[in-house]
Amino acid sequence: MQNEQQFITLLYERLDALREQAEAAVGTTIRQVSTGLQARVERDVSVAEHSDQVAALNAVDSGLCFGRIDLKDGARHHIGRIGMRQDDTERTPLLIDWRAPVARPFYLATGHEPMGLRRRRHLTTKGRAVTALHDEILDLADATRTGHEDPDADAVLLAALGSARTGRMSDIVQTIQAEQDRIIRAPQRGVLVVEGGPGTGKTAVALHRAAYLLYAYREQLARRAVLIVGPNPAFLGYIGEVLPSLGETGVLLSTMSELFPGVHATGTDTQQAAAVKGRAGMADVLARVVRDRQTLPETVRDIDHEGSGTLPEPVLEIDHQDHGTLLLHREMAHEARDRARATGLPHNLARPHFAFRIIDALTAQLTDRLGADPYGGPNLLGPDDIAQLGKEIATSAEVHAAIEELWPALTPQQLVADFLAEPGSQLSDADADVIRRAGGPWTPADVPLLDEAAELLGADDSAERAAQEAERQDRISYAQGVLELSQGSKTYEFEDQESEVLAAHDIIDAERMAERQEEADHRSAAARAAADRTWAFGHIIVDEAQELSAMAWRLLMRRCPTRSMTLVGDPAQTGDAAGCGSWWQILYPYVGDRWEHTRLGVNYRTPAEIMELAADVRRSEDPAFEPPRSVRSTGVRPWEVTVSPDKLARTVAERVAEAPHEGRLAVIAPAGLQAALAAELPDVPSGGEPDLTRPVVLLDPRQAKGLEFDTVIVVEPELIRSGSAHGTNDLYVALTRPTQRLGVVRTDTA
């Protein structure tokens, strides 16, 4: 153990040195930026990358090295969360990154297939001190013993599974199992579906897969970023420390309700409303809503118009009846609308085409009216006169008001808000009544509708681009002036001879000088992606994927045109009324049958005694249901108690007080009971997003998805079962959250 302690000490000395170098680099780069001489610093790495490096080095401080492999040829490799060399010139790694190919035998080697190993060592550390060693002999012909051998090859895994929870998920990098390793290291391209029951490690595998892909495809994914979608903010907080602990900080974690920049979906829908909004057919409904906003006048729309009086005298002397009124005929608008729609552009981008056709038609109308020779001769207006008329019509407020009425410029928020306030004839009366809402905050189910509306409408950014170009030209003009001043200055010592001293204009031109004054964007790719609705991610990982609606999948597929995705979930745990549930139903519209499916069949979380009870719940609806196999048994069977309704909250509080104090405890109850339960539970708030680091939390079954606790008390299971269309699945989820103990409290009238 002394040798390993010396090695760990050496590692941390190197880690501290790397951290100091990264922090110094951040300071140097920031000072360069602050000078204003070159805001876009032309260095190998940016401020954001330096900062990410510091954050990663800080995150891996705990448990930096966790293993060692001794090869039959005498080589020895230490395995850790990141790779590390003794110095920048050393070729042989001091510490092997767990994702490197040479580290793979640490996870896959067995006595039957040792993969060239003599032994595998697990290191347990606390801070920077080695507290335990565990050796596995893989080459039985090797008689060397260290005194740290343990005949139980699963001792490290079982110790990790039995440890008390903290309210934050920890990485499993020390205990990755063979079936998990194969999924983690699967190729990036294409869609990989990872299905598994409760406790099979789906989420942990997905997060470690993200870390592996960022290691194996660093250049591509660092530029395009990885998106991880979770079911709720509490879940994202629960998993938020896993990737940083593996040295990865450039990942965007988000819920579906956060994927439309500028919108905070804090409202709630009924299950029926969420189901209606989530149907795939809503895409066609919104497309029809957009087309309905492209209207026509009933017959003729009068537009008041006053000319500038700049036409030729022969024309002005002629008396033209109603020459100040333009007539926008229905046929004229119909032809303009057909032309605009034929472009195939989104609504707002097609709007200028509609406007140009209307302006051209009105210009022709006014030209015919004002320039007509009463004696039958040719039109009295020349090309310049017609151009002047066109300019006047194009800048007429009355004309633009008419165009706005027939083809309005729309925002996604405006379109969806109007649709929800009055769904009209696009839906059945029953569905329209379910989703009708005037005002109020956006809901998570609204976000895919907003995204769909944004696709249908498009964003006309021509004005913004024109402003940016004007600003760029101003910078170039300013830079040109600076260069001219530098060119005009003289050094009298050389005024009578050709100077060999280079001036500024000899080195750089005005355009490049102006470019260097542009403000650089030092945000990470993940930060830029969070603010850009049209960002295309390099890879997307979706947890609890079975819960997403068809409309939500349309949003995600737009975010990943390459279809490089990892989807993890369990159809047997589908709880959302809008959830697709079926992998085929989710994927066929986008990739056909070109996707891979794998299943995790081992339950590492839930003891066999608890899993038996939970499986019986699922078998009540599906007699053929087979749960994942639990790897451990604690000998502690779930307890159940039945009380009168007036004693329910008090009984739950008493059971919470009697529970062991180590780890975390969750009370999972229907939402309607939470206020009464919170009144009896000291320091346990109800409502809002739970703080999972508290010793006791109060959740409903949906909030509990993907989480785990040492002890769980499920309240009124029959109310959970009858509370929704997928109530049995919700109860199954609630019963499979504990790692140690489960209790059930019900009333005798439930």
Coordinates of C-alpha atoms in Angstrom, one line a residue, residues 8-24 57-58 61 64 82 84 128:
I8 CA -1.0 8.7 -5.7
T9 CA 1.0 11.5 -4.2
L10 CA 3.0 11.9 -7.4
L11 CA -0.2 12.0 -9.4
Y12 CA -1.6 14.8 -7.3
E13 CA 1.6 16.8 -7.6
R14 CA 1.3 16.6 -11.3
L15 CA -2.4 17.4 -11.2
D16 CA -1.7 20.6 -9.1
A17 CA 1.0 21.6 -11.6
L18 CA -1.4 21.2 -14.5
R19 CA -4.0 23.2 -12.7
E20 CA -1.6 26.0 -12.0
Q21 CA -0.6 26.1 -15.7
A22 CA -4.2 26.2 -16.9
E23 CA -5.1 29.0 -14.4
A24 CA -2.1 31.0 -15.5
L57 CA -9.0 19.3 -13.3
N58 CA -10.8 20.5 -10.3
D61 CA -9.6 15.8 -7.8
L64 CA -8.2 10.5 -9.6
I82 CA -8.2 11.4 -17.0
M84 CA -1.8 12.2 -17.4
R128 CA -5.5 11.9 -1.6

